[in-house]
XYZ file of C-alpha atoms in Angstrom:
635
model
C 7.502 21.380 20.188
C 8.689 18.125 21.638
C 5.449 17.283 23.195
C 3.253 18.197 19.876
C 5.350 15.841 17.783
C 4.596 12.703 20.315
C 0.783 13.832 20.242
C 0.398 13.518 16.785
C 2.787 10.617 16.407
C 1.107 8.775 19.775
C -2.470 9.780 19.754
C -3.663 7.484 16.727
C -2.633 4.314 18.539
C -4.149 5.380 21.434
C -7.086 5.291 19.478
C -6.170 1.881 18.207
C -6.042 0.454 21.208
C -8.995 1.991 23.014
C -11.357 0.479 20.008
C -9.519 -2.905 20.771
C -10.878 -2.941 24.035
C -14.784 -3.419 22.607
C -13.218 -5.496 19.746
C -15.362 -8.817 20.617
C -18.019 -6.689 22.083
C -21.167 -5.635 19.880
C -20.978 -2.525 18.100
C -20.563 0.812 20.620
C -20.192 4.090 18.953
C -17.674 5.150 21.234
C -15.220 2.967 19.802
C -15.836 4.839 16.889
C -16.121 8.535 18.393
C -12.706 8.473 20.337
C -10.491 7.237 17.521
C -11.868 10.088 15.591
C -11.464 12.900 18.163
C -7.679 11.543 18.938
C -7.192 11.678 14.904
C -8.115 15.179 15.515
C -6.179 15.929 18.431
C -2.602 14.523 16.073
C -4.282 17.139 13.141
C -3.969 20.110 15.360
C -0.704 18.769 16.812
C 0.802 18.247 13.166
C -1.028 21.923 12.337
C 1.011 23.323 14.898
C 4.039 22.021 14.185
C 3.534 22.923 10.483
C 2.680 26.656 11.901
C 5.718 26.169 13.484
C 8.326 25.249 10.410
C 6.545 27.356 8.284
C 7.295 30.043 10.866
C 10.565 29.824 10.327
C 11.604 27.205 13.431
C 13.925 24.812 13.095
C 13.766 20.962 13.014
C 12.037 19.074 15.585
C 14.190 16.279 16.407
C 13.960 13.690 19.298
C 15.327 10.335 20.392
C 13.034 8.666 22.713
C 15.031 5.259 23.369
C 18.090 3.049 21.787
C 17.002 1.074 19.814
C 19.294 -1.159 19.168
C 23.599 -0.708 20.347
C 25.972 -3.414 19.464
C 28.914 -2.354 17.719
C 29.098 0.244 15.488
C 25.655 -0.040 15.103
C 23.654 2.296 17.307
C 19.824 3.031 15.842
C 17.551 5.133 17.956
C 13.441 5.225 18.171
C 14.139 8.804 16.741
C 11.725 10.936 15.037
C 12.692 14.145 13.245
C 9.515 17.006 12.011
C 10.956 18.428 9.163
C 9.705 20.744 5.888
C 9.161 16.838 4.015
C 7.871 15.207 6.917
C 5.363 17.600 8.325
C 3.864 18.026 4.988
C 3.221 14.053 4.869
C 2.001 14.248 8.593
C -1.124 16.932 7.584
C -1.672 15.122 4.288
C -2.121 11.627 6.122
C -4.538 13.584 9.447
C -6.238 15.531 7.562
C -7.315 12.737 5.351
C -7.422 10.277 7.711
C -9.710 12.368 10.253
C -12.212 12.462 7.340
C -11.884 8.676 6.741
C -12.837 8.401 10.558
C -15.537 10.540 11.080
C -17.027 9.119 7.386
C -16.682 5.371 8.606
C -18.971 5.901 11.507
C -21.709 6.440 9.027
C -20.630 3.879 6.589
C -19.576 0.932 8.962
C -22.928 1.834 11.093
C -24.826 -1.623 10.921
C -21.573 -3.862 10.174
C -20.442 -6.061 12.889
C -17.358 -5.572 12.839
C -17.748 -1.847 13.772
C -15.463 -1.631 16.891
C -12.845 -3.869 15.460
C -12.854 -1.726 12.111
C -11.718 1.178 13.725
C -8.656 -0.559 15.676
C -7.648 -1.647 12.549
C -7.694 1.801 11.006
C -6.283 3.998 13.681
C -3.512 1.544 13.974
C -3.055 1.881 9.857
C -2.499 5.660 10.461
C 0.384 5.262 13.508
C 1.813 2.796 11.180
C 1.774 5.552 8.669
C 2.642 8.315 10.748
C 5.958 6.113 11.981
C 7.373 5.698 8.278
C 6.764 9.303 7.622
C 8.206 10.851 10.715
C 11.393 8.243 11.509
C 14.824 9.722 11.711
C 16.279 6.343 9.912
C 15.288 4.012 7.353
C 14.835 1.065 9.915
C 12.324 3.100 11.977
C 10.852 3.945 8.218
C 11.045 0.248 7.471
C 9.067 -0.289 11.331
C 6.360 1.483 9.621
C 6.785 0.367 6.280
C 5.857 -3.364 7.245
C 3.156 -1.874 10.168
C 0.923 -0.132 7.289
C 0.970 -3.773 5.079
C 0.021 -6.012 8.028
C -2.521 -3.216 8.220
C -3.457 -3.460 5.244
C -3.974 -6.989 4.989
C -6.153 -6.673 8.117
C -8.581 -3.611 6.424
C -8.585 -5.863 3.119
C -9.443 -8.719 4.240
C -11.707 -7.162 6.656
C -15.024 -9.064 5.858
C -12.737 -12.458 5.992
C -15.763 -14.382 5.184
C -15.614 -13.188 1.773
C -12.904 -15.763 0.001
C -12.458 -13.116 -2.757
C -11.502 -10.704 0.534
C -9.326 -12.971 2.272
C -7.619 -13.963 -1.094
C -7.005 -9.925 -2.154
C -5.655 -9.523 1.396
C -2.774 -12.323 1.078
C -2.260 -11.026 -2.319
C -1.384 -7.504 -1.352
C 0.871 -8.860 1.651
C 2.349 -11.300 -0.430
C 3.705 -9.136 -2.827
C 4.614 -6.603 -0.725
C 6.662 -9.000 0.830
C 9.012 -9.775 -2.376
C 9.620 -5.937 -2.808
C 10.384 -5.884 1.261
C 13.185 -7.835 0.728
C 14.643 -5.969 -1.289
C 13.855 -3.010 0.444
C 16.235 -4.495 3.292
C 18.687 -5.524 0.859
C 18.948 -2.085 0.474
C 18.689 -0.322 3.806
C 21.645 -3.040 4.504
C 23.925 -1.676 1.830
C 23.100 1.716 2.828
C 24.709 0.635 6.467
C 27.319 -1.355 5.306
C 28.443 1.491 2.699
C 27.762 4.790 4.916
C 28.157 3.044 8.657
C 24.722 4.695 9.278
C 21.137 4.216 9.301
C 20.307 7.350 10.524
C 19.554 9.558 7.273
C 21.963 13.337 8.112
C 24.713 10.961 8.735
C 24.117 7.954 5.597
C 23.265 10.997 2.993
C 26.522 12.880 4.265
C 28.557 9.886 3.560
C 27.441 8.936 0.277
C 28.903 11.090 -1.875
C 32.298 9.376 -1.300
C 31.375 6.286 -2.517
C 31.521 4.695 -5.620
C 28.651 4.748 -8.620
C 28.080 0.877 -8.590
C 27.232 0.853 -5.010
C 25.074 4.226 -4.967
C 23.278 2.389 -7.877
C 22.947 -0.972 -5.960
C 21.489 0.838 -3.252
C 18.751 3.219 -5.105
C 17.556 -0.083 -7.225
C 16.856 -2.171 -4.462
C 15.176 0.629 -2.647
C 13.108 1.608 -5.440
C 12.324 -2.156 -5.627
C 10.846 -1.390 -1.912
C 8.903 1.076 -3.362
C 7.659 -0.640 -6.149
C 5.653 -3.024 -4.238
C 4.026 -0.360 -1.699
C 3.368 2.220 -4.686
C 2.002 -0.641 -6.436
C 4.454 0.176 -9.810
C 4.383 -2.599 -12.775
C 4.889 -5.335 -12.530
C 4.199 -5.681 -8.904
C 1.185 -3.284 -9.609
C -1.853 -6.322 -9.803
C -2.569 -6.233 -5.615
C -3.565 -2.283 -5.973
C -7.109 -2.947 -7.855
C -7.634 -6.455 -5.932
C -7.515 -4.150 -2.486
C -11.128 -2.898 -3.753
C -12.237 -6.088 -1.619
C -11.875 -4.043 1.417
C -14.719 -1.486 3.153
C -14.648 1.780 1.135
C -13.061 3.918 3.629
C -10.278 1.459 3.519
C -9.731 1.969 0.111
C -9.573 5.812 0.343
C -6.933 5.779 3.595
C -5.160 3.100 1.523
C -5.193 5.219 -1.936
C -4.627 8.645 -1.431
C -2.507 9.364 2.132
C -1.224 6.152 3.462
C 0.282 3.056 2.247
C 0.300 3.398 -1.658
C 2.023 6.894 -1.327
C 4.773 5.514 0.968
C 6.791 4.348 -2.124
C 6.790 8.356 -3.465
C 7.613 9.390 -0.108
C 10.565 6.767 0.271
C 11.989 8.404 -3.364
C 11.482 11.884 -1.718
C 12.960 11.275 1.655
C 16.020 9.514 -0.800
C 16.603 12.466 -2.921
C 20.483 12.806 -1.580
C 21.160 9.766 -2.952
C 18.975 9.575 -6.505
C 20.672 13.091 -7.546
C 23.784 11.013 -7.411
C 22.325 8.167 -9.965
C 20.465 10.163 -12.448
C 20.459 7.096 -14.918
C 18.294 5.381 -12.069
C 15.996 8.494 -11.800
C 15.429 8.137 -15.296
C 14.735 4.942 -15.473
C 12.182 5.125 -12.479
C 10.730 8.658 -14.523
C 10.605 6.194 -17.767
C 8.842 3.401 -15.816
C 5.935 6.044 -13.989
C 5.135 7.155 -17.221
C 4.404 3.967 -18.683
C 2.580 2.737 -15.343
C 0.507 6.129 -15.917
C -0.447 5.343 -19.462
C -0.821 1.576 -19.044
C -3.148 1.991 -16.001
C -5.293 4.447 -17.539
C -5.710 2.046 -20.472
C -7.362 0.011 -18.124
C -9.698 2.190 -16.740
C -11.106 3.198 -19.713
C -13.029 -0.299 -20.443
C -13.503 -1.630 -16.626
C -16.750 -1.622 -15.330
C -16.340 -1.758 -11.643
C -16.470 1.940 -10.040
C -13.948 1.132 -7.455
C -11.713 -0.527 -9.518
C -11.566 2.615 -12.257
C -10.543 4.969 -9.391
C -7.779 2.447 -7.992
C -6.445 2.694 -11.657
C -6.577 6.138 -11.632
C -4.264 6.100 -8.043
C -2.085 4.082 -10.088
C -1.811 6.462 -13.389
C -1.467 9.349 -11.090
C 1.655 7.211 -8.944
C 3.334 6.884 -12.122
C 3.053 11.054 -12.835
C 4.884 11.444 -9.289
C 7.290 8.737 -10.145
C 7.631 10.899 -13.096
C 8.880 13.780 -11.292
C 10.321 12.109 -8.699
C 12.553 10.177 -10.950
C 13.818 13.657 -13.045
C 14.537 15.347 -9.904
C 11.524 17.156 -9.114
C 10.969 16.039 -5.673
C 9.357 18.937 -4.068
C 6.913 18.715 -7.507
C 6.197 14.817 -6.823
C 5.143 15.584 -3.205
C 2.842 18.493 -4.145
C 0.870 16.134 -6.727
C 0.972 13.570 -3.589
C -0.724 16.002 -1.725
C -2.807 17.540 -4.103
C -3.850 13.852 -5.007
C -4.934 12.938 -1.993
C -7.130 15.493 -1.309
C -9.648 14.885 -4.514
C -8.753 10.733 -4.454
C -10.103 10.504 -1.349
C -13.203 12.282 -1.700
C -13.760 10.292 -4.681
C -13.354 7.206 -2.626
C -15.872 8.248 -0.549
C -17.993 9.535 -3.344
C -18.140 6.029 -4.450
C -19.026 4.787 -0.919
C -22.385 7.052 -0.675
C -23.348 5.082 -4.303
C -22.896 1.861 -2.864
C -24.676 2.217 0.084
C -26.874 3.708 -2.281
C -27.360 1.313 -4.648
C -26.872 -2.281 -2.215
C -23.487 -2.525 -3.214
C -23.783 -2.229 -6.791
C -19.956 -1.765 -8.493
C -21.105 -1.593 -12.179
C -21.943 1.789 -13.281
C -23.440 0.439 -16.367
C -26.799 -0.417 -13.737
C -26.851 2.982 -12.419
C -27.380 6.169 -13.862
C -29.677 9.469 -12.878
C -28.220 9.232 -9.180
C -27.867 13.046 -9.401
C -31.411 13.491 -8.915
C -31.531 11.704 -5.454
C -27.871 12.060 -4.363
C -27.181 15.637 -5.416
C -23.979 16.363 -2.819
C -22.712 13.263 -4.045
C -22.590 14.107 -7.904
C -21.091 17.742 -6.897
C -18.592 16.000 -4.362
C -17.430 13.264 -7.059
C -18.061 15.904 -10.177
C -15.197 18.445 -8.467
C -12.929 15.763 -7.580
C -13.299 14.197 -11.225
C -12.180 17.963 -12.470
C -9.102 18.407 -10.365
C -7.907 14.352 -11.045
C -8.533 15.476 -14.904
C -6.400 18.359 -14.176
C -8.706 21.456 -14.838
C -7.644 25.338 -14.086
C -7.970 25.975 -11.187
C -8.501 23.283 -9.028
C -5.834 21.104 -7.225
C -4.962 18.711 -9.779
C -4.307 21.423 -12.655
C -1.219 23.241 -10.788
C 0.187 19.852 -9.366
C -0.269 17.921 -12.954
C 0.624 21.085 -15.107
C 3.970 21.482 -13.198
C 4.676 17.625 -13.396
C 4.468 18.078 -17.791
C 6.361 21.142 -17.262
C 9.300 19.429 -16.116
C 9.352 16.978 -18.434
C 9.357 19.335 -20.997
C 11.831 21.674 -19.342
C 14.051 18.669 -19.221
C 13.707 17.635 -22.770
C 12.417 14.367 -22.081
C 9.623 14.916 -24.586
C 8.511 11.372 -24.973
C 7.926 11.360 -21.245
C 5.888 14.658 -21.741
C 3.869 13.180 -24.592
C 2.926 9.826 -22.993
C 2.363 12.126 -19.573
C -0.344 14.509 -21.945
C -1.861 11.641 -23.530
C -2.795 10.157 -19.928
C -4.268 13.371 -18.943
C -6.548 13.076 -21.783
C -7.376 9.239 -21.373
C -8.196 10.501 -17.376
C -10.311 12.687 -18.424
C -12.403 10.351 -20.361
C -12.595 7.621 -17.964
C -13.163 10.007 -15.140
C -16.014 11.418 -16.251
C -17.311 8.305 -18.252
C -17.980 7.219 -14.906
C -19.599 10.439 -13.719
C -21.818 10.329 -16.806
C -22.791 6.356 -16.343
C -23.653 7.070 -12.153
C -25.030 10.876 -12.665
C -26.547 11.446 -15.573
C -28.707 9.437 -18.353
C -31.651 6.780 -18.031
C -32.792 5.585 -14.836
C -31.538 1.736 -14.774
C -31.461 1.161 -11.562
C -35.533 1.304 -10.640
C -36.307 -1.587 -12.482
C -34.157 -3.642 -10.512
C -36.034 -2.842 -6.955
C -33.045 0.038 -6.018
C -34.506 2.973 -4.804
C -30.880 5.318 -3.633
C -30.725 7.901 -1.270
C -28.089 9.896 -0.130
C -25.938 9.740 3.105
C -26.470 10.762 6.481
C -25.371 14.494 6.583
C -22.600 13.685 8.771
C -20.931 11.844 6.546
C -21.606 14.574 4.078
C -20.265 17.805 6.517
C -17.212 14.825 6.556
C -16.369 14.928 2.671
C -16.675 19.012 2.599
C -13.171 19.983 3.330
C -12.196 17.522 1.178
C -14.481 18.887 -1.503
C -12.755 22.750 -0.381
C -9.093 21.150 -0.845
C -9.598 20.150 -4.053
C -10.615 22.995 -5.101
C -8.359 25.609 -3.718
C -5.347 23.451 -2.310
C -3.250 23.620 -5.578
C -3.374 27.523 -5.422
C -3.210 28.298 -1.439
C -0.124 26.079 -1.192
C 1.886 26.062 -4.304
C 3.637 29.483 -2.694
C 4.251 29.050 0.691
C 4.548 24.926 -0.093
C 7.628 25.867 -2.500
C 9.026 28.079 -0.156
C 9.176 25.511 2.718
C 9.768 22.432 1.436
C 12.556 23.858 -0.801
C 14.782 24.370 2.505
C 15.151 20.769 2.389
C 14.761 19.151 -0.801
C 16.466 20.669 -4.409
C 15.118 24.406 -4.255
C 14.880 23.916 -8.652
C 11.712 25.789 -10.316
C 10.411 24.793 -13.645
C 9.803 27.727 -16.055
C 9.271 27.669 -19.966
C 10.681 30.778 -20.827
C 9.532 31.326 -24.111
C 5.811 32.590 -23.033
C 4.058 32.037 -26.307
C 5.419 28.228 -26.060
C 3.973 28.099 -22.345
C 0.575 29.419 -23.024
C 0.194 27.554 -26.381
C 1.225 24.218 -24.335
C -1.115 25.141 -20.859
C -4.034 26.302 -23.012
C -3.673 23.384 -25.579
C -3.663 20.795 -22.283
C -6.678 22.552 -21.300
C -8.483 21.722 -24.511
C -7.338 18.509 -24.887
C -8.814 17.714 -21.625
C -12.078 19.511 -21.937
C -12.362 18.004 -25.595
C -11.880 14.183 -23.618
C -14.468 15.573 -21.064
C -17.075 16.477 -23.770
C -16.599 12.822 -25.631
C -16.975 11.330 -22.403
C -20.478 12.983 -22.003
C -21.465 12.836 -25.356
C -20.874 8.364 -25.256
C -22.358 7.781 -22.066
C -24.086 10.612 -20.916
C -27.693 9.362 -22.236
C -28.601 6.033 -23.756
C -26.124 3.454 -22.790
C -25.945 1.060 -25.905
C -23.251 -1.945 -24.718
C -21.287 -2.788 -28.605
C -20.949 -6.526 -28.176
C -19.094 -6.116 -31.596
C -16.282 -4.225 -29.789
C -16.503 -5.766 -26.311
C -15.821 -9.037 -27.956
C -12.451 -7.709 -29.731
C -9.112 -7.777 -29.295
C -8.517 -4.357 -28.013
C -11.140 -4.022 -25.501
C -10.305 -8.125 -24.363
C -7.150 -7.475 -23.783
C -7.848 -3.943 -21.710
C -10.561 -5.685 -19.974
C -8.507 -8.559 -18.392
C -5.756 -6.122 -17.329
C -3.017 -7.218 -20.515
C -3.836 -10.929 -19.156
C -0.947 -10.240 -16.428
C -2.972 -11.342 -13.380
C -3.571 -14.575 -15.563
C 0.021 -15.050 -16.737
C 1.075 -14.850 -12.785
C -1.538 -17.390 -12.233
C -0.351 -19.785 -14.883
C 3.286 -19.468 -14.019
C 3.631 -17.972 -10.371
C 0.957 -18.927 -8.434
C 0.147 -21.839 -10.156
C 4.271 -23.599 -10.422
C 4.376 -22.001 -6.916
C 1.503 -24.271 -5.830
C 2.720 -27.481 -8.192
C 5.783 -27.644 -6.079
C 4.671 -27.059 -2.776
C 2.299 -30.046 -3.324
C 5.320 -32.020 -4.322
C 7.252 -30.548 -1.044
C 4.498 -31.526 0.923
C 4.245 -34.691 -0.325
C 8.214 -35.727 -0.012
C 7.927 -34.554 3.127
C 5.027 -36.887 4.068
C 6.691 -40.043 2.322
C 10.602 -39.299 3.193
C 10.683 -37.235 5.923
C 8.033 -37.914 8.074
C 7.967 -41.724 7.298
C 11.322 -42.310 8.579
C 10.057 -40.085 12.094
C 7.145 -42.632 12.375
C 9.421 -45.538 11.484
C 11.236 -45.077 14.452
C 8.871 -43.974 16.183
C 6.586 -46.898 15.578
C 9.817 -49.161 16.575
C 10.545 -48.098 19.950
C 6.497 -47.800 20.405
C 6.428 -51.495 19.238
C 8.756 -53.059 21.027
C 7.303 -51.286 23.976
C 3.938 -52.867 23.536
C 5.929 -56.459 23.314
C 7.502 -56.075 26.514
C 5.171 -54.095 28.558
C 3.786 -57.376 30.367
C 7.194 -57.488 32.057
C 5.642 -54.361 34.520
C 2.338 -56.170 35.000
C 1.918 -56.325 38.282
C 2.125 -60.091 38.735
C 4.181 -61.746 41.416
C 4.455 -64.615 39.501
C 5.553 -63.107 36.059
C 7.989 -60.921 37.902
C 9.800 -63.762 39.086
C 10.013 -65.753 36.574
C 11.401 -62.624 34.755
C 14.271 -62.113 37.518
C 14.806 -65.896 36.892
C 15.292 -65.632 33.078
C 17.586 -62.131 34.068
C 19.492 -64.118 36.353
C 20.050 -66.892 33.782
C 21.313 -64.248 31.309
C 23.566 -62.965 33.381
C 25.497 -65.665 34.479
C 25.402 -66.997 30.857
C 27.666 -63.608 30.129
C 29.374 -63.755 33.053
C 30.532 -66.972 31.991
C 31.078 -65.853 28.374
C 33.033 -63.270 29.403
C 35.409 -65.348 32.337
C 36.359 -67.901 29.182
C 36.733 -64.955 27.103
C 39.824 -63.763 29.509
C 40.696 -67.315 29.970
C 41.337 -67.994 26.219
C 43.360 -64.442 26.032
C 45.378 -65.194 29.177
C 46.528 -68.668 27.100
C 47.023 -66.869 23.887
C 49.473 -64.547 25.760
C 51.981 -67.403 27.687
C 51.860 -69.138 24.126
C 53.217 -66.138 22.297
C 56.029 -65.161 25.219
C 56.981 -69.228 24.919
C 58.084 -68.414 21.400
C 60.014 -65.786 22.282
């Protein structure tokens, strides 16, 4: 099993690194072909090892060098395949293999084709890394590999200012929650006298609840930034800068679902601190309503799904938080299926429509881009959580155990969302889809994408369908071996069906309103797009403006007045000196002229000097030697 683990672990940066080769050359398909058949060859190997565990076999576990050994301090490059991590590993190939063979067709005429697809195979082995480490440093390895990563497939088109700008923005801020990620991963060493995660969980229990809390803040700080949770949350929508495919990899299997995955992988040591559990359950919830808030007034398609990502991170966080772990990562994979083939969706309409984000200049696409509206109508059902695709098992269970665990405000801000996702989700169905042609009349004739790309999205399209009720068995079943084996049951029937059939309605009802308002004639109320409410929704609760004004803005203020001390103070007094000795170099240079003539007349003036001291010095002794006789004479 050894050798399957390094194929899927190893064969993405092969990929990487064979696109590299043609990255200053002019487009060649190959460097788009290979990365996408070694994505597939780490999907079978991860298939196989999941065959494997699911089989019954036991952990794959493997140390392929030290690391680093000084002390008491010994960390490995180890890599462990486990019931967790092998469910991560398919979640990130399988979407990522789609992502691959998709981008051929969408990246076809850009010019930065070859270099793309380094990039993006080298954003998966970063991915791949954090999920499949033995350790949190080899996690943290991959951790910071997916956000340079991501600042590279962001900022992709770096012409773009708004691109470049997004890019620094998501690194940035990653940054300030990395620190205290590795506050964190330090305390867990200093406390446990391990890295490595058997050993560090197996010691914690001995230690005291101040520094098991210290330790599960600062982490969840970590994951804060990558899972893009409030108020470190404003990079996640800015990241719609980047290609499309980027924004699907990104959004449902890689780098925003590392923060879920870091909770998971932690669970050992959050059952320990439930009052930190419930505080990260209490702050998903209200990233999952306050997202969705958003969505429901922005009119940029990309932009609605990447608040969507962020509603649905809070529900994980939700579950995550009240000890639910194997529930979080079945919505994470559940997610992923039907986020990223509504990523994609969105890509075919762009192409479509010449890069047109506003849906409010669309509608009637269905007629010419009829996979598309089927593709982006069943992944809209499952993200609104309908019976019985994907999203309805994964979602249901996630209000289940909020309600099992009588934390009903949790449950009611958790059904509220899934009605407000509803409506946005198929708002924008209804504004692309259906309606009045407005796109004719401004020269936009759409067509739909090459069938490639298409045969791409379809098991996708098949996942999101059937994944919540193919894998909710055998998924329990497995990852329960490693992570809290607890199932989440309202016993009193009536209650159950009265709650799942109630959801059901609620949604449908949202669903229906959504159709109803937008579904025909669009009429834009400048009346209510000019109040409060929809101002305040609009510009995202003016937070990207308030970290402007007194971030970005005081951050910028004093690095002008750093820069300029340092120009006046410090590097004044460099070129002060520097302009002394280079003065008084220029004054005396003629000494080295060349001249006979001048060069004796110099040795003259030397000699002169020299016997002056000489002299100087002889009555110097002279006058000392007198001083001495007169003072032994009074004696």
């Amino acid at each position: 099993m050894e050798l399957y683990l390094y194929t899927a672990l190893f064969a993405p940066i092969v990929g990487s690194l064979f696109a590299a080769l043609f990255g200053m050359s002019k487009k060649n398909i190959i460097a788009g072909l290979v990365p996408s058949a070694l994505l597939f060859v780490s999907w079978l190997a991860s298939l196989k090892l999941l065959i494997y565990i699911l089989g019954g076999g036991e952990e794959v576990h493997v140390e392929l060098m030290t690391w680093m050994a000084t002390g008491d301090l010994y960390v490995p490059y180890g890599f462990i395949v486990d019931q967790v991590s092998v469910t991560m590993m398919m979640v990130v190939t399988t979407v990522s293999t789609v992502v691959h063979v998709y981008s051929i067709g969408y990246m076809d005429h850009d010019k930065g084709f070859n270099r793309f697809f380094a990039w993006l195979s080298a954003f998966v082995f970063s991915m791949m890394v954090l999920v499949m480490s033995d350790n949190f440093l080899g996690l943290f390895i991959g951790w910071e590999g997916v956000g340079v990563c991501s600042w590279g497939l962001i900022g992709f088109w770096y012409h773009k200012e708004t691109a470049t700008w997004a890019a620094n923005e998501a690194f940035i801020m990653n940054r300030i929650a990395d620190l205290a990620m590795l506050i964190g991963i330090f305390l867990v060493y200093w406390n446990t006298g391990s890295i490595q995660y058997h050993e560090a969980f197996a010691a914690m229990p001995a230690l005291d609840t101040s520094v098991l809390t210290a330790m599960g803040i600062f982490l969840f700080i970590g994951a804060m930034g990558k899972s893009a949770q409030f108020p470190l949350h404003t990079w996640l929508a800015d990241a719609m800068e980047g290609p499309t495919p980027v924004s699907a990899l990104i959004h449902a299997a890689t780098m925003v679902t590392a923060g879920v995955y870091l909770v998971v992988r932690a669970n050992p040591l959050y059952d320990l601190i439930p009052d930190v559990g419930l505080f990260i359950a209490s702050l998903g919830a209200f990233v999952a309503m306050f997202a969705a808030t958003m969505a429901l007034v922005n009119r940029d398609m990309k932009r609605i799904i990447a608040y969507s990502t962020l509603s649905q991170l809070g529900y994980m966080f939700v579950a995550a938080g009240l000890g639910a772990y194997w529930v979080a990562l079945f919505h994470l994979m559940a997610h992923a299926f039907f986020k990223a083939l509504l990523f994609l969706g969105a890509g075919n309409v762009m192409h479509a429509m010449h890069d047109e984000l506003d849906p409010f200049k669309m509608g009637d696409l269905k007629t010419s881009m009829k996979w598309t509206w089927i593709f982006m109508t069943l992944a809209s059902v499952a993200l609104a959580g309908i019976y019985p695709l994907a999203g309805f098992f994964s979602k249901d269970l996630i209000l289940e155990v909020s309600f099992v665990e009588h934390h009903y405000i949790l449950y009611t801000v958790l059904l509220l969302t899934a009605g407000l996702t509803a409506f946005y989700s198929f708002r924008l169905v209804a504004l692309i889809f259906h309606g009045d042609d407005r796109h004719t009349e401004n020269g936009v004739h759409p067509h739909e994408a090459y069938n490639f790309m298409l045969y791409a999205m379809l098991p996708l399209a098949i996942l999101a369908v059937v994944a919540g009720m193919i894998f909710k068995t055998p998924y329990y079943e497995m990852v329960t071996q490693v992570l809290p084996a607890v199932e989440y049951h309202i016993h009193n029937h009536t209650t159950f069906w009265i709650m799942t059939i109630g959801t059901q309605l609620f949604v449908i009802a949202s669903i229906v309103y959504a159709y109803k308002k937008y579904a025909k004639a669009v009429k834009v109320d400048k009346k209510v797009e000019s109040g409060l409410l929809y101002q305040l929704l609009y510009n995202q609760y003016f937070i990207p403006q308030f970290y402007e004004e007194y971030f970005t803005k005081t951050y910028r203020e004093l690095s002008e007045m750093m820069w300029k001390l340092d120009m006046k103070v410090v590097d004044a007094t460099v070129d002060g000196v520097a302009n002394v000795f280079h003065g008084t170099g220029k004054a005396t240079h003629e000494m080295q002229n060349g001249n006979l003539s001048t060069m004796l007349r110099w040795m003259v003036i030397g000699t002169v000097v020299l016997l002056a001291l000489a002299a100087a010095f002889t009555f110097g002794q002279s006058e000392g030697v007198v001083k001495m006789l007169s003072g032994l004479g009074a004696i």
